[in-house]
PDB file of C-alpha atoms in Angstrom:
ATOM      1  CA  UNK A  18     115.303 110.122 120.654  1.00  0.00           C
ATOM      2  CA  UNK A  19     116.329 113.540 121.748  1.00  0.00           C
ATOM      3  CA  UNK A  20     115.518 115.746 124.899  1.00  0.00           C
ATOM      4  CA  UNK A  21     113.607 119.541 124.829  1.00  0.00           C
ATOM      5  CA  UNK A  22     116.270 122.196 125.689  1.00  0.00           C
ATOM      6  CA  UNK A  23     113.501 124.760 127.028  1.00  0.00           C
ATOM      7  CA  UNK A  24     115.107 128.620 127.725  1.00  0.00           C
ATOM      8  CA  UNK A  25     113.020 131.377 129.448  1.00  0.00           C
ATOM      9  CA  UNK A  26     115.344 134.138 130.426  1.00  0.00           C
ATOM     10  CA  UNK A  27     114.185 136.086 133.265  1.00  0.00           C
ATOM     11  CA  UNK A  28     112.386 138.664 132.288  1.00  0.00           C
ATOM     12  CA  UNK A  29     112.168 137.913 128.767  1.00  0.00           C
ATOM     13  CA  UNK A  30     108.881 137.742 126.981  1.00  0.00           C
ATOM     14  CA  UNK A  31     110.150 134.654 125.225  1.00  0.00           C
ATOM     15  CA  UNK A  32     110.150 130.725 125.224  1.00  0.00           C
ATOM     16  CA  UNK A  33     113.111 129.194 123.248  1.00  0.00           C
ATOM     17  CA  UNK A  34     112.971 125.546 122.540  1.00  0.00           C
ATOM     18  CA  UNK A  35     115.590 123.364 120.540  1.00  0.00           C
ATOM     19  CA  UNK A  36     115.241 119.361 120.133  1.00  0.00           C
ATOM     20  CA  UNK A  37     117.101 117.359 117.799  1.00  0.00           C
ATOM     21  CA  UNK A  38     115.410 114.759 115.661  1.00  0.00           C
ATOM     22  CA  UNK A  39     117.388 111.757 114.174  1.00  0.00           C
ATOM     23  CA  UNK A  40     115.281 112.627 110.483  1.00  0.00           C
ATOM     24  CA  UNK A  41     116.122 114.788 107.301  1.00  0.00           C
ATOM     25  CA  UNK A  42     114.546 118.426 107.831  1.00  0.00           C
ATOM     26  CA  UNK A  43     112.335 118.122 104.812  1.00  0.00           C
ATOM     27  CA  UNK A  44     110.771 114.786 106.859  1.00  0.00           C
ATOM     28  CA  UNK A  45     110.286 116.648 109.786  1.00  0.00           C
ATOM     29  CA  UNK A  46     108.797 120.017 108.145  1.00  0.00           C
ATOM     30  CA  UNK A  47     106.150 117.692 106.546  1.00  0.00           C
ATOM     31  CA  UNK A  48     104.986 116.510 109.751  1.00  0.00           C
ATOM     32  CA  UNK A  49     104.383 119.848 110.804  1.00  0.00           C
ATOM     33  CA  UNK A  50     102.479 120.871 107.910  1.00  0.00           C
ATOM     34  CA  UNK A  51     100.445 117.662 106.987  1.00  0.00           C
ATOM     35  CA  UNK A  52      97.346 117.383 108.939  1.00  0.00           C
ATOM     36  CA  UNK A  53      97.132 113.568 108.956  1.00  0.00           C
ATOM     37  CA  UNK A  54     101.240 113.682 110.143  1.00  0.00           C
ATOM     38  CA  UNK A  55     100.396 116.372 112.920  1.00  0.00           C
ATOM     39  CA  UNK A  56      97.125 114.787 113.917  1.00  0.00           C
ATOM     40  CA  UNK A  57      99.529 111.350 114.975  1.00  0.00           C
ATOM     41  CA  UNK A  58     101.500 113.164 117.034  1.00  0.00           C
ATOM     42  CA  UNK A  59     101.235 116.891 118.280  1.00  0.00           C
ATOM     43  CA  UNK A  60     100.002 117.226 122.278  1.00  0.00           C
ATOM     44  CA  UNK A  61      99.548 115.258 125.833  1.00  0.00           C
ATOM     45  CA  UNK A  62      99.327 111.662 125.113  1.00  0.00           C
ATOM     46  CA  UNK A  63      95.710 111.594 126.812  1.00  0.00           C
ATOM     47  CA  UNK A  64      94.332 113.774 124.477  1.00  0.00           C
ATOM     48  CA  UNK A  65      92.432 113.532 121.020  1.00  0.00           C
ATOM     49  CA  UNK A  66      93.425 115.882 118.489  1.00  0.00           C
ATOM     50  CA  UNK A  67      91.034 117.254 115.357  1.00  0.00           C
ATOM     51  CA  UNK A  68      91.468 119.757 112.726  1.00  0.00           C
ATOM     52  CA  UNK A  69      89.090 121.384 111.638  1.00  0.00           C
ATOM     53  CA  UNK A  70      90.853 124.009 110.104  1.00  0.00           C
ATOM     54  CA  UNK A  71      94.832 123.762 108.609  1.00  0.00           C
ATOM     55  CA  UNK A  72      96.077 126.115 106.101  1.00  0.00           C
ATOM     56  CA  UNK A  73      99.963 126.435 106.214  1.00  0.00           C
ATOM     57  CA  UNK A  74     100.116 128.866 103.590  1.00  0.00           C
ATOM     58  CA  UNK A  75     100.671 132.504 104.270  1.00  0.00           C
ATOM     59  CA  UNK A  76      97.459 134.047 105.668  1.00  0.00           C
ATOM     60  CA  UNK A  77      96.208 130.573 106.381  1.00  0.00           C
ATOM     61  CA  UNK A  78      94.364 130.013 109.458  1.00  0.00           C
ATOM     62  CA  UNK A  79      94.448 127.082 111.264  1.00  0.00           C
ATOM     63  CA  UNK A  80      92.324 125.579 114.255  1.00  0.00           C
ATOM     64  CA  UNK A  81      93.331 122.934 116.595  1.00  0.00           C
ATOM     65  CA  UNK A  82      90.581 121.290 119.050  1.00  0.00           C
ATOM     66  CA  UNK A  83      92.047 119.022 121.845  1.00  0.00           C
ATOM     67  CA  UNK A  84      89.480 116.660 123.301  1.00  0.00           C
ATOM     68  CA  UNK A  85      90.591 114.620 127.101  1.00  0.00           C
ATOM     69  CA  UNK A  86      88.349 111.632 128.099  1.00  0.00           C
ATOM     70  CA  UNK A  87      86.591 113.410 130.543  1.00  0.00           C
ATOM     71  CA  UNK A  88      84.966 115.713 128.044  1.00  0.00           C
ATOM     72  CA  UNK A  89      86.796 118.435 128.567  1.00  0.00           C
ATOM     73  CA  UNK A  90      88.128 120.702 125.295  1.00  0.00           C
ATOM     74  CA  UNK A  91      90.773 122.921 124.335  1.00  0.00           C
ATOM     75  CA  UNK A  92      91.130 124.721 121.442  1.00  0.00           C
ATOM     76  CA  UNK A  93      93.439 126.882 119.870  1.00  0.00           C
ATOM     77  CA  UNK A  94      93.641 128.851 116.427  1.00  0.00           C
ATOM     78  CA  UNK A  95      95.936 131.098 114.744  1.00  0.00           C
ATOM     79  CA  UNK A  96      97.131 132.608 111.313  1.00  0.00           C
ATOM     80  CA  UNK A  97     100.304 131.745 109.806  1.00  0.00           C
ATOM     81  CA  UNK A  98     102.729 134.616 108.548  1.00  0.00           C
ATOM     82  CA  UNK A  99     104.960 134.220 105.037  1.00  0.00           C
ATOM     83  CA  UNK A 100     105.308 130.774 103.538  1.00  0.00           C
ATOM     84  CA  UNK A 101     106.361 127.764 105.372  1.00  0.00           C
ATOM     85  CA  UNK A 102     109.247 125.926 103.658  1.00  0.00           C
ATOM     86  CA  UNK A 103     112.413 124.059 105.375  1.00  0.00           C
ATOM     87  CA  UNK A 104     114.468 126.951 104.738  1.00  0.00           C
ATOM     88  CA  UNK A 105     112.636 129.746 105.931  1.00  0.00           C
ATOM     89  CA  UNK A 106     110.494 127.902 108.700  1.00  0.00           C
ATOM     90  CA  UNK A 107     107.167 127.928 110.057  1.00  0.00           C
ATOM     91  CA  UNK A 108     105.846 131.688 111.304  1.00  0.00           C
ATOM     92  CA  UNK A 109     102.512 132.512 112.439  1.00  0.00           C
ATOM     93  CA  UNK A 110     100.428 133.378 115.696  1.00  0.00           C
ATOM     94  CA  UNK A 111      99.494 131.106 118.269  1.00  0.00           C
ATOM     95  CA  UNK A 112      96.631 131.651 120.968  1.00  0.00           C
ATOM     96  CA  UNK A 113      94.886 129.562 123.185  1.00  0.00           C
ATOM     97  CA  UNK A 114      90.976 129.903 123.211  1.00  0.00           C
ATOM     98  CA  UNK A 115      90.465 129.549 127.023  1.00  0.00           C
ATOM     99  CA  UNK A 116      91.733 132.916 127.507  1.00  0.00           C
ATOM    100  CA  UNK A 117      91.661 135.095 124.364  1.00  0.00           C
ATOM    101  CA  UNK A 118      93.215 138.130 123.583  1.00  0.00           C
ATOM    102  CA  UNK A 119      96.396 136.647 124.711  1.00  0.00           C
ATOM    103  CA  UNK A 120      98.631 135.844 121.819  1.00  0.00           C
ATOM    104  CA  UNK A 121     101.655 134.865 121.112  1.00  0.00           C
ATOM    105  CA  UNK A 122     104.034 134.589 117.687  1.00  0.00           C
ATOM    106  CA  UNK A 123     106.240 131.599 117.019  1.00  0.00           C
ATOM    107  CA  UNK A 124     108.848 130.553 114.733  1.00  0.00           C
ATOM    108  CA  UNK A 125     109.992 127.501 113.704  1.00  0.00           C
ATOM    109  CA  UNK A 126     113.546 126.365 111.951  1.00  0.00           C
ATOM    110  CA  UNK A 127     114.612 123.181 110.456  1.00  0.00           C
ATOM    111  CA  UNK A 128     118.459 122.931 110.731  1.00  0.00           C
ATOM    112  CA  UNK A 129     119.773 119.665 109.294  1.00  0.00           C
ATOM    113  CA  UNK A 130     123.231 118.297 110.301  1.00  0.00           C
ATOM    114  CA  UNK A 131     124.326 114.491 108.847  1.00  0.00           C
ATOM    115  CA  UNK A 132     120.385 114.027 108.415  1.00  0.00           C
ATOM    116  CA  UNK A 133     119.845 114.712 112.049  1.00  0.00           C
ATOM    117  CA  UNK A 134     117.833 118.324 112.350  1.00  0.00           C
ATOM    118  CA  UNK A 135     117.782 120.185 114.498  1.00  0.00           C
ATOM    119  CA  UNK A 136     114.181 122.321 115.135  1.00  0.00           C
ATOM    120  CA  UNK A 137     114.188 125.566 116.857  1.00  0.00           C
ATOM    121  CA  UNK A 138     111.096 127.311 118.270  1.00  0.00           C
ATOM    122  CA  UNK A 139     110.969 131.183 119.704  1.00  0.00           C
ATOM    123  CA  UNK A 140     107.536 132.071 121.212  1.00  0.00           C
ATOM    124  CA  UNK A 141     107.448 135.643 121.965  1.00  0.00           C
ATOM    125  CA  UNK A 142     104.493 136.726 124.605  1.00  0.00           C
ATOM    126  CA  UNK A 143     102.733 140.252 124.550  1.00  0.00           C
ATOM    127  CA  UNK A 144     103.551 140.501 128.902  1.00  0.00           C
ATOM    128  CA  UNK A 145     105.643 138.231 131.085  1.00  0.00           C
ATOM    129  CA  UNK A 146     102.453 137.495 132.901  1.00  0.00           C
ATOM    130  CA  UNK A 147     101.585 135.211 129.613  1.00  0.00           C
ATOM    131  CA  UNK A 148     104.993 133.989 129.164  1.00  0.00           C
ATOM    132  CA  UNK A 149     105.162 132.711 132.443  1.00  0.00           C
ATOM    133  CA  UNK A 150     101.354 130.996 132.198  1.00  0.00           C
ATOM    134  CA  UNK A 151     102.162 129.180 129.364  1.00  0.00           C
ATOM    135  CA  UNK A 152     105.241 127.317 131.224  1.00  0.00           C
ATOM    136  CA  UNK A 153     102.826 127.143 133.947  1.00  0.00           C
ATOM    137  CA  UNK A 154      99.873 125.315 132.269  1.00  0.00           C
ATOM    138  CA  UNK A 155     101.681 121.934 132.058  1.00  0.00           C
ATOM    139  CA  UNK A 156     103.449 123.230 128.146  1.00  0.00           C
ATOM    140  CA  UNK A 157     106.753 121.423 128.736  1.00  0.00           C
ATOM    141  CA  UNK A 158     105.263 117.943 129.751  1.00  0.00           C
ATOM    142  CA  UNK A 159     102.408 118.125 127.109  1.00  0.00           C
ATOM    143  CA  UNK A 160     105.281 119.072 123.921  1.00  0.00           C
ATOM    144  CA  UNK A 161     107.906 116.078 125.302  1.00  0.00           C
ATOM    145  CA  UNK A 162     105.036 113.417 124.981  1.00  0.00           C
ATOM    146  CA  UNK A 163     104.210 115.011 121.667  1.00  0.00           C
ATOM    147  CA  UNK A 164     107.674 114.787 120.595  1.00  0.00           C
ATOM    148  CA  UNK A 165     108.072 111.344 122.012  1.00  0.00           C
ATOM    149  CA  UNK A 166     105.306 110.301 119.370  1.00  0.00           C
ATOM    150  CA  UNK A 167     106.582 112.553 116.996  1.00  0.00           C
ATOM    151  CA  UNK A 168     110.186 110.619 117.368  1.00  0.00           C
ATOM    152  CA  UNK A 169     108.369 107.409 116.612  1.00  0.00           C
ATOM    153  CA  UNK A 170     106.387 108.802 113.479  1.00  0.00           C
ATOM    154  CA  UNK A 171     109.801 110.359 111.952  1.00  0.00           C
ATOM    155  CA  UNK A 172     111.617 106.789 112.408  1.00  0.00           C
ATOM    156  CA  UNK A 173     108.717 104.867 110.351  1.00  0.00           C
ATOM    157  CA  UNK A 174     108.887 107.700 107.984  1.00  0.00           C
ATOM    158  CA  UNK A 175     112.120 107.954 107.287  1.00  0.00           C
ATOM    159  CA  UNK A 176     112.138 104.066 107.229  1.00  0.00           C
ATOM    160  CA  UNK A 177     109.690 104.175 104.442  1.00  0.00           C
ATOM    161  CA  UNK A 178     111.712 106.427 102.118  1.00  0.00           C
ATOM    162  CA  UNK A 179     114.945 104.479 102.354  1.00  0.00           C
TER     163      UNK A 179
END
């Protein structure tokens, strides 16, 4: 199971994360861009997840509604730039609905070593002010229990294909 490396340079309108996941890339890219696959394990482990919208295509939109047991819901949307593949990633926008107007653009890369990969995320923020609320609003916490499940759905994955 491997452990977020989360960089955010002074000053820097970015978020850089890298984790390591003991599963080929092309395993790993597919449960990024599979709805039933992301729906197991993306977000807070207290939290629902639904899709009502998931088009990883370029132009595609997608729409993801977190639900917590008190009621509460948070929802987020965004459109995805070029054509996700293992090789050239996942690109696209990325903005949370409780405070609009505030987005952000992400990329994703799937580096695979001795069928370990490697993924790589850059979030780049419009102000520093955003930046610095997203690492505020609980983000690093939320994405380790997500990859926690996600290191559990990769091992009966790649189980399943040996």
């Amino acid at each position: 199971m491997g452990t977020s490396k989360i960089t955010a340079e002074p000053g820097s309108l970015q978020i850089l994360v890298e984790r390591e996941f003991d599963a080929p890339a092309e395993v790993l890219f597919r449960a990024h861009v599979d709805p039933k696959l992301l729906k197991q394990w993306m977000g807070p482990d207290d939290l629902s997840m639904e899709i009502p919208t998931f088009e990883p295509r370029d132009g595609g939109r997608w729409d993801w509604v977190f639900t917590a047991p008190d009621g509460d819901v948070q929802r987020f949307h965004g459109v995805t730039h070029g054509t996700p593949s293992v090789e050239n990633g996942i690109m696209g926008t990325f903005e949370w609905l409780g405070l609009p107007g505030h987005v952000s653009f992400q990329t994703m890369t799937f580096e695979e070593h001795d069928g370990r990969t490697t993924l790589r995320s850059n979030s780049v923020f419009q102000t520093l002010e955003d930046r610095d609320g997203m690492i505020a609003s609980g983000m690093e916490s939320g994405m380790n229990q997500g990859y926690a499940k996600l290191d559990k759905l990769l091992a009966t994955l790649t189980t399943t294909q040996r």
